[in-house]
Coordinates of C-alpha atoms in Angstrom, one line a residue:
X109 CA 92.9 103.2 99.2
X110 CA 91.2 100.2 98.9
X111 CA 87.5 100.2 100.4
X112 CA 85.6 97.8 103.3
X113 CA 82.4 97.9 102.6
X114 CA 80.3 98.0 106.6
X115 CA 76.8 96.7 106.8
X116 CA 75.2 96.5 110.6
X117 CA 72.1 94.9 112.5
X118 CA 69.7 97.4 113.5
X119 CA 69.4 98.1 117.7
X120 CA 72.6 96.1 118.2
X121 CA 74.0 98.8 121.1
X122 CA 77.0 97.6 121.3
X123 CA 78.1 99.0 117.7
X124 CA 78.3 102.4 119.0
X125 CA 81.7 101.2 120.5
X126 CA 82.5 98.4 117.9
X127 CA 81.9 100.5 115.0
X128 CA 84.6 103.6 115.6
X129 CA 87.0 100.9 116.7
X130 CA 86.4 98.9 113.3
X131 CA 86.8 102.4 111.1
X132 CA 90.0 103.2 113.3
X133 CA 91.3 99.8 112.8
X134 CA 90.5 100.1 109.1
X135 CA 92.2 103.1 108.6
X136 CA 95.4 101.5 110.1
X137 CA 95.3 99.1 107.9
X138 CA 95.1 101.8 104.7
X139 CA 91.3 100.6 104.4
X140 CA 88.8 103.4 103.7
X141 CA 85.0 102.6 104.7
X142 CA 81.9 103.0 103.3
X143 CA 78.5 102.5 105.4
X144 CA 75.4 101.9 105.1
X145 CA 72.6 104.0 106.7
X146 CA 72.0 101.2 109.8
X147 CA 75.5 101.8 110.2
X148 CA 76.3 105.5 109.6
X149 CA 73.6 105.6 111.9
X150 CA 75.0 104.4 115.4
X151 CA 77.9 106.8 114.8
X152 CA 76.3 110.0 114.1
X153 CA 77.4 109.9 110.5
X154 CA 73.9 109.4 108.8
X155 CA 74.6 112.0 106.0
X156 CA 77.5 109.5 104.4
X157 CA 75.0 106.6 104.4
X158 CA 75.0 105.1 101.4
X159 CA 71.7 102.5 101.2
X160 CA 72.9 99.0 100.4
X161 CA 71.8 98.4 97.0
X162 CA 74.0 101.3 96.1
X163 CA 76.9 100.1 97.6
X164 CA 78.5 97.6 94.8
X165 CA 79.0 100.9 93.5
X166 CA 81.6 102.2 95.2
X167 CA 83.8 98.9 94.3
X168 CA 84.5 98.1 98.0
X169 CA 87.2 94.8 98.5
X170 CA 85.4 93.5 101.4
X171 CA 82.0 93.8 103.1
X172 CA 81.6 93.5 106.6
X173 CA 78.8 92.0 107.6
X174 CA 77.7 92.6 111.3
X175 CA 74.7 90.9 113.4
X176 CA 73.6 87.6 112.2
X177 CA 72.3 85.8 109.2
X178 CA 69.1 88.3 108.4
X179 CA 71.8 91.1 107.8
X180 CA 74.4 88.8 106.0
X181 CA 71.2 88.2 103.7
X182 CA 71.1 91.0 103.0
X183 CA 74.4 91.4 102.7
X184 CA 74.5 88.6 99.7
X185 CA 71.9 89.9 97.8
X186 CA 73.2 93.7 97.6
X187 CA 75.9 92.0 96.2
X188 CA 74.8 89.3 94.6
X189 CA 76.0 90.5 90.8
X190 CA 80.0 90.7 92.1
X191 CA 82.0 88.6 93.2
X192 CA 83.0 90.5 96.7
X193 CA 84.2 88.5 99.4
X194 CA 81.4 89.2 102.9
X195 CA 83.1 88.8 106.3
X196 CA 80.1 88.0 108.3
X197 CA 80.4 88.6 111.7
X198 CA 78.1 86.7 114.6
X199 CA 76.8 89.3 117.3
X200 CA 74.5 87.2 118.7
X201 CA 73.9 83.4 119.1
X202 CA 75.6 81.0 116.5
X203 CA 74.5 81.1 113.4
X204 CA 74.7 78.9 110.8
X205 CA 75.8 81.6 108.3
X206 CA 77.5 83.7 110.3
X207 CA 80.1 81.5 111.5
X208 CA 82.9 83.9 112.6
X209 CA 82.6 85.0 115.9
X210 CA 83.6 89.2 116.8
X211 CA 86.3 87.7 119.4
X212 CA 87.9 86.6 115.4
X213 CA 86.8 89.8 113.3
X214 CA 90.4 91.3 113.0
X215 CA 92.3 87.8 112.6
X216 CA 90.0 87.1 110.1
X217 CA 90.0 89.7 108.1
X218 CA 94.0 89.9 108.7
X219 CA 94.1 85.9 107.3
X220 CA 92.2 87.3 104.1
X221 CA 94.3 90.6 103.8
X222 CA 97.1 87.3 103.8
X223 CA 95.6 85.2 101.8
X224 CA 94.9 82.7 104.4
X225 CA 91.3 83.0 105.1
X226 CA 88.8 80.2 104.0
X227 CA 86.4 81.3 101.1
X228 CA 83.3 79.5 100.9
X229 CA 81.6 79.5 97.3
X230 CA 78.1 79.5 97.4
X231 CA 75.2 79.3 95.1
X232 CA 72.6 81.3 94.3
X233 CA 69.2 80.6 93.0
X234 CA 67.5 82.9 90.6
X235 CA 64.0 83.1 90.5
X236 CA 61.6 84.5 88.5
X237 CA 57.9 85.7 89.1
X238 CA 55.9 84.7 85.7
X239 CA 52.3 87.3 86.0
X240 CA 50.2 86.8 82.6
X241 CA 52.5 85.0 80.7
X242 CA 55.0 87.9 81.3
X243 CA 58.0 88.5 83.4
X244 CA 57.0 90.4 86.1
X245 CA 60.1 90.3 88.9
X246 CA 63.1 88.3 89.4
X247 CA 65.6 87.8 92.3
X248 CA 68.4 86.0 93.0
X249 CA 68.5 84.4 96.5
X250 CA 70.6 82.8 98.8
X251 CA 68.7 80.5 100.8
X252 CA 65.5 80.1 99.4
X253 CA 62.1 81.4 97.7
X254 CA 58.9 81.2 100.1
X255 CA 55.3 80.9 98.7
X256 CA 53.2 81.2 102.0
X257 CA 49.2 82.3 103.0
X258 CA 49.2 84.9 105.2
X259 CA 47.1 85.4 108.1
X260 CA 43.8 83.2 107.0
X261 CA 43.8 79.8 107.9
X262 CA 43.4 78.7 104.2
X263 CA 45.6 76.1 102.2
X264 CA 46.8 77.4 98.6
X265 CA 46.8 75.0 95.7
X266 CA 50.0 75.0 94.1
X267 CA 51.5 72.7 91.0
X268 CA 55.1 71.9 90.5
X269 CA 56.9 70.9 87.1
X270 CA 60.2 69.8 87.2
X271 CA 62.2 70.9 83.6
X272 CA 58.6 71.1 82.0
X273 CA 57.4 67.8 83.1
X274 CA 54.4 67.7 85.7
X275 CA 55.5 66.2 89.3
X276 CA 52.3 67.0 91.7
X277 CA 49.2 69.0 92.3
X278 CA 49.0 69.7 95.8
X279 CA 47.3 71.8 98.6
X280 CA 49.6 72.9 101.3
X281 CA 50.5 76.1 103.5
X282 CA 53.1 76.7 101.3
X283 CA 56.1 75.4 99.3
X284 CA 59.6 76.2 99.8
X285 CA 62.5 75.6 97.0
X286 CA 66.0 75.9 98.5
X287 CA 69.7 76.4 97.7
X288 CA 71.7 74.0 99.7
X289 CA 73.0 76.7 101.8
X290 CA 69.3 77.0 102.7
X291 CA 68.9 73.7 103.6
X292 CA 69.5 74.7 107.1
X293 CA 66.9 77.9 107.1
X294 CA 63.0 77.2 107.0
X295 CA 63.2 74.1 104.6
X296 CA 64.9 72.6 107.8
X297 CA 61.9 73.4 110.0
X298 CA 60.1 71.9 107.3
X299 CA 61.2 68.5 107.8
X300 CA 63.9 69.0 104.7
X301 CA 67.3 67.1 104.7
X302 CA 70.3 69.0 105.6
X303 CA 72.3 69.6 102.5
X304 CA 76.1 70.3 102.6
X305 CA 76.9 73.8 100.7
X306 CA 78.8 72.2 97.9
X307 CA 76.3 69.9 96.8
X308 CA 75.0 70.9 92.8
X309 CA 71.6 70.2 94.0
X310 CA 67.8 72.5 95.1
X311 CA 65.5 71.1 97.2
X312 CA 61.7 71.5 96.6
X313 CA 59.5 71.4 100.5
X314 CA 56.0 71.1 101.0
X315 CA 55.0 72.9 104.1
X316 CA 52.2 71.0 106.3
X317 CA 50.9 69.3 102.6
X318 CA 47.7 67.9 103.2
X319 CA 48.6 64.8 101.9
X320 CA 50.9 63.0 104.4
X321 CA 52.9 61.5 101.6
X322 CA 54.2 64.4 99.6
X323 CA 57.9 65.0 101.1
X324 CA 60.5 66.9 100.2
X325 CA 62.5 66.4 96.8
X326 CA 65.9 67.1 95.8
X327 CA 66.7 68.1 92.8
X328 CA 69.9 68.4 90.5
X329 CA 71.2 72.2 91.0
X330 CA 71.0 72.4 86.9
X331 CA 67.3 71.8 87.2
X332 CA 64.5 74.4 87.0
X333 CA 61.4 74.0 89.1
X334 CA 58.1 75.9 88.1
X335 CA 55.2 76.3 90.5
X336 CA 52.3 76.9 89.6
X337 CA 49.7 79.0 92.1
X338 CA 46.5 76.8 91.4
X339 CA 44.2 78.3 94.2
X340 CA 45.1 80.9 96.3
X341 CA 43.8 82.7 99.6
X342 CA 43.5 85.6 100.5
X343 CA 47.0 87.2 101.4
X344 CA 49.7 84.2 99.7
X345 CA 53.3 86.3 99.5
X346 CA 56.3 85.0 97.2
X347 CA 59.1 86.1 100.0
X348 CA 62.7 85.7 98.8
X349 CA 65.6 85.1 101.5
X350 CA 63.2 86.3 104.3
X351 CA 63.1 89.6 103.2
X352 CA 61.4 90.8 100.1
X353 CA 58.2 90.0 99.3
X354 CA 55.1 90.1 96.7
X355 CA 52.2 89.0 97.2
X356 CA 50.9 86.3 94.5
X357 CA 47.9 86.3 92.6
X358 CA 46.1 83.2 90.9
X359 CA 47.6 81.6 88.0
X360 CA 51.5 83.2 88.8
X361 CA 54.1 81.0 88.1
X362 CA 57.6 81.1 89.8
X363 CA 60.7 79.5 87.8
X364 CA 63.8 78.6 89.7
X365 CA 67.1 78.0 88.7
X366 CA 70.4 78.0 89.4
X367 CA 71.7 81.4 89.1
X368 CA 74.8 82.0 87.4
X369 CA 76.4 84.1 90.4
X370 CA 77.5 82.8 93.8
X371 CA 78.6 84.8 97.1
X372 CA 81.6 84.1 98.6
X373 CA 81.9 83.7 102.6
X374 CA 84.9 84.3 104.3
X375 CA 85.9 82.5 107.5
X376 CA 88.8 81.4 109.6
X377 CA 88.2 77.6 110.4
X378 CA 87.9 74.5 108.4
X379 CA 84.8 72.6 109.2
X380 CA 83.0 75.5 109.8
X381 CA 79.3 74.1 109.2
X382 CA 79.4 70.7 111.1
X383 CA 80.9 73.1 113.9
X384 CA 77.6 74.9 113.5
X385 CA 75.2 71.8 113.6
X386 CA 76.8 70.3 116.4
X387 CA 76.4 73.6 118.2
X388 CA 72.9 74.4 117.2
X389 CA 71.1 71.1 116.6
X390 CA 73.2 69.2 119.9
X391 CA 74.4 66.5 118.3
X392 CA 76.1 64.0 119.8
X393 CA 74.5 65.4 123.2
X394 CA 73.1 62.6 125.2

């Protein structure tokens, strides 16, 4: 039988109902399951758990992706080295990754049994933690790759070269270097431009720079952006999609690139990002 993949929100109650309906339904539908332990958990079946990076393993079809775009994150980078199509399903408010609503879970996943469904291709950046002139960690990330202080009040100094030439010396909170899909994630809090998904391109954020004048750059996609930790305070983490982080030391240098892998998002509508921004931003609200 072919295999869905199931990976679930934490403290979403409402699983404990939706989950055993989703497995039944599955079954139905000659689909085994596998799930991960936030998952098995809400259904009493923590000793089948299977922890997320492990999952790829088990060559699932599908991966369902329930809660909102903090689990499909996760989602995409467990399996970020396939090409596995993620249903991500919104329990909560809109969000601008997970666009399909649970009222559309079944008909969506029907349209892709069919063929019908919409795939979204999107790109992944792969980034690479450079610690005394050695690689010392490397990710592959869907929205975007964080250096940021932590708790002191202190700028970091950072430097950014863009495919070996120098750009800037800067101090700043932090810099941000995003996919396009990440446009819309912290580098849009940032005062970045909204990018649409397809666009080849990164874009390279300043968070509160001290100068006034450095703004955010965009960048060809087949570019690669180093930055260079200049001066750092106490506490400055390298944090990759929101989740994962290290904490940086002086002289570390981070490469970004486009990665040669992409995740692909499954939804039932056309338009499915402008739907999202109109929604979550009010435009055209007077």
């Amino acid at each position: 039988m072919p295999i869905a993949a199931i990976i679930s929100k934490p403290q979403k109650p409402e699983l404990e109902t939706l989950l055993p309906e989703l497995i039944t339904w599955l079954k139905e539908h000659e689909f085994d399951s596998v799930l991960d332990p936030e998952s098995a958990a809400y259904i009493g079946r923590s000793n089948d758990a299977i922890e997320r990076p492990e999952l790829p393993c088990h060559e699932p079809s599908i991966v369902i992706s329930l809660g909102g775009d903090g689990t499909l994150l996760s989602a995409a980078r467990a399996f970020a080295k396939t090409d596995t199509p993620i249903l991500g399903v919104n329990l909560g408010s809109l969000g601008f990754l997970t666009e399909v609503p649970l009222a559309e879970l079944y008909m969506t996943f029907e349209a892709w049994m069919q063929g019908k469904a919409i795939v979204d291709a999107r790109s992944l950046m792969h980034a690479e933690l450079i610690r005394d002139g050695q690689p010392f960690r490397q990710w592959d990330a869907l929205n975007d790759v964080v250096l940021s202080k932590g708790a002191i009040a202190r700028m970091g100094e950072f430097a950014i070269e863009l495919d070996g030439q120098f750009v800037a010396r800067f101090r700043a909170d932090g810099v941000i270097v995003s996919t396009p899909t990440g446009s819309t994630a912290y580098t849009l809090a940032a005062d970045g431009p909204i990018l649409i998904p397809s666009v080849d391109a990164m874009v390279l954020t300043a968070i509160c720079p001290h100068l006034l004048t450095i703004r955010p750059i965009v960048v060809p996609g087949s570019s690669e952006i180093c930055v260079s930790v200049d001066g750092v305070p106490h506490e400055t983490y390298l944090t990759v999609d929101g989740q994962e982080a290290v904490e940086l030391l002086l002289d570390d240098r981070i490469l970004c690139r486009r990665s040669e892998r992409s995740v692909h998002l499954l939804r039932l509508h056309p338009n499915g990002l402008f739907n999202v921004l109109r929604s979550k931003l009010s435009w055209g609200e007077r």
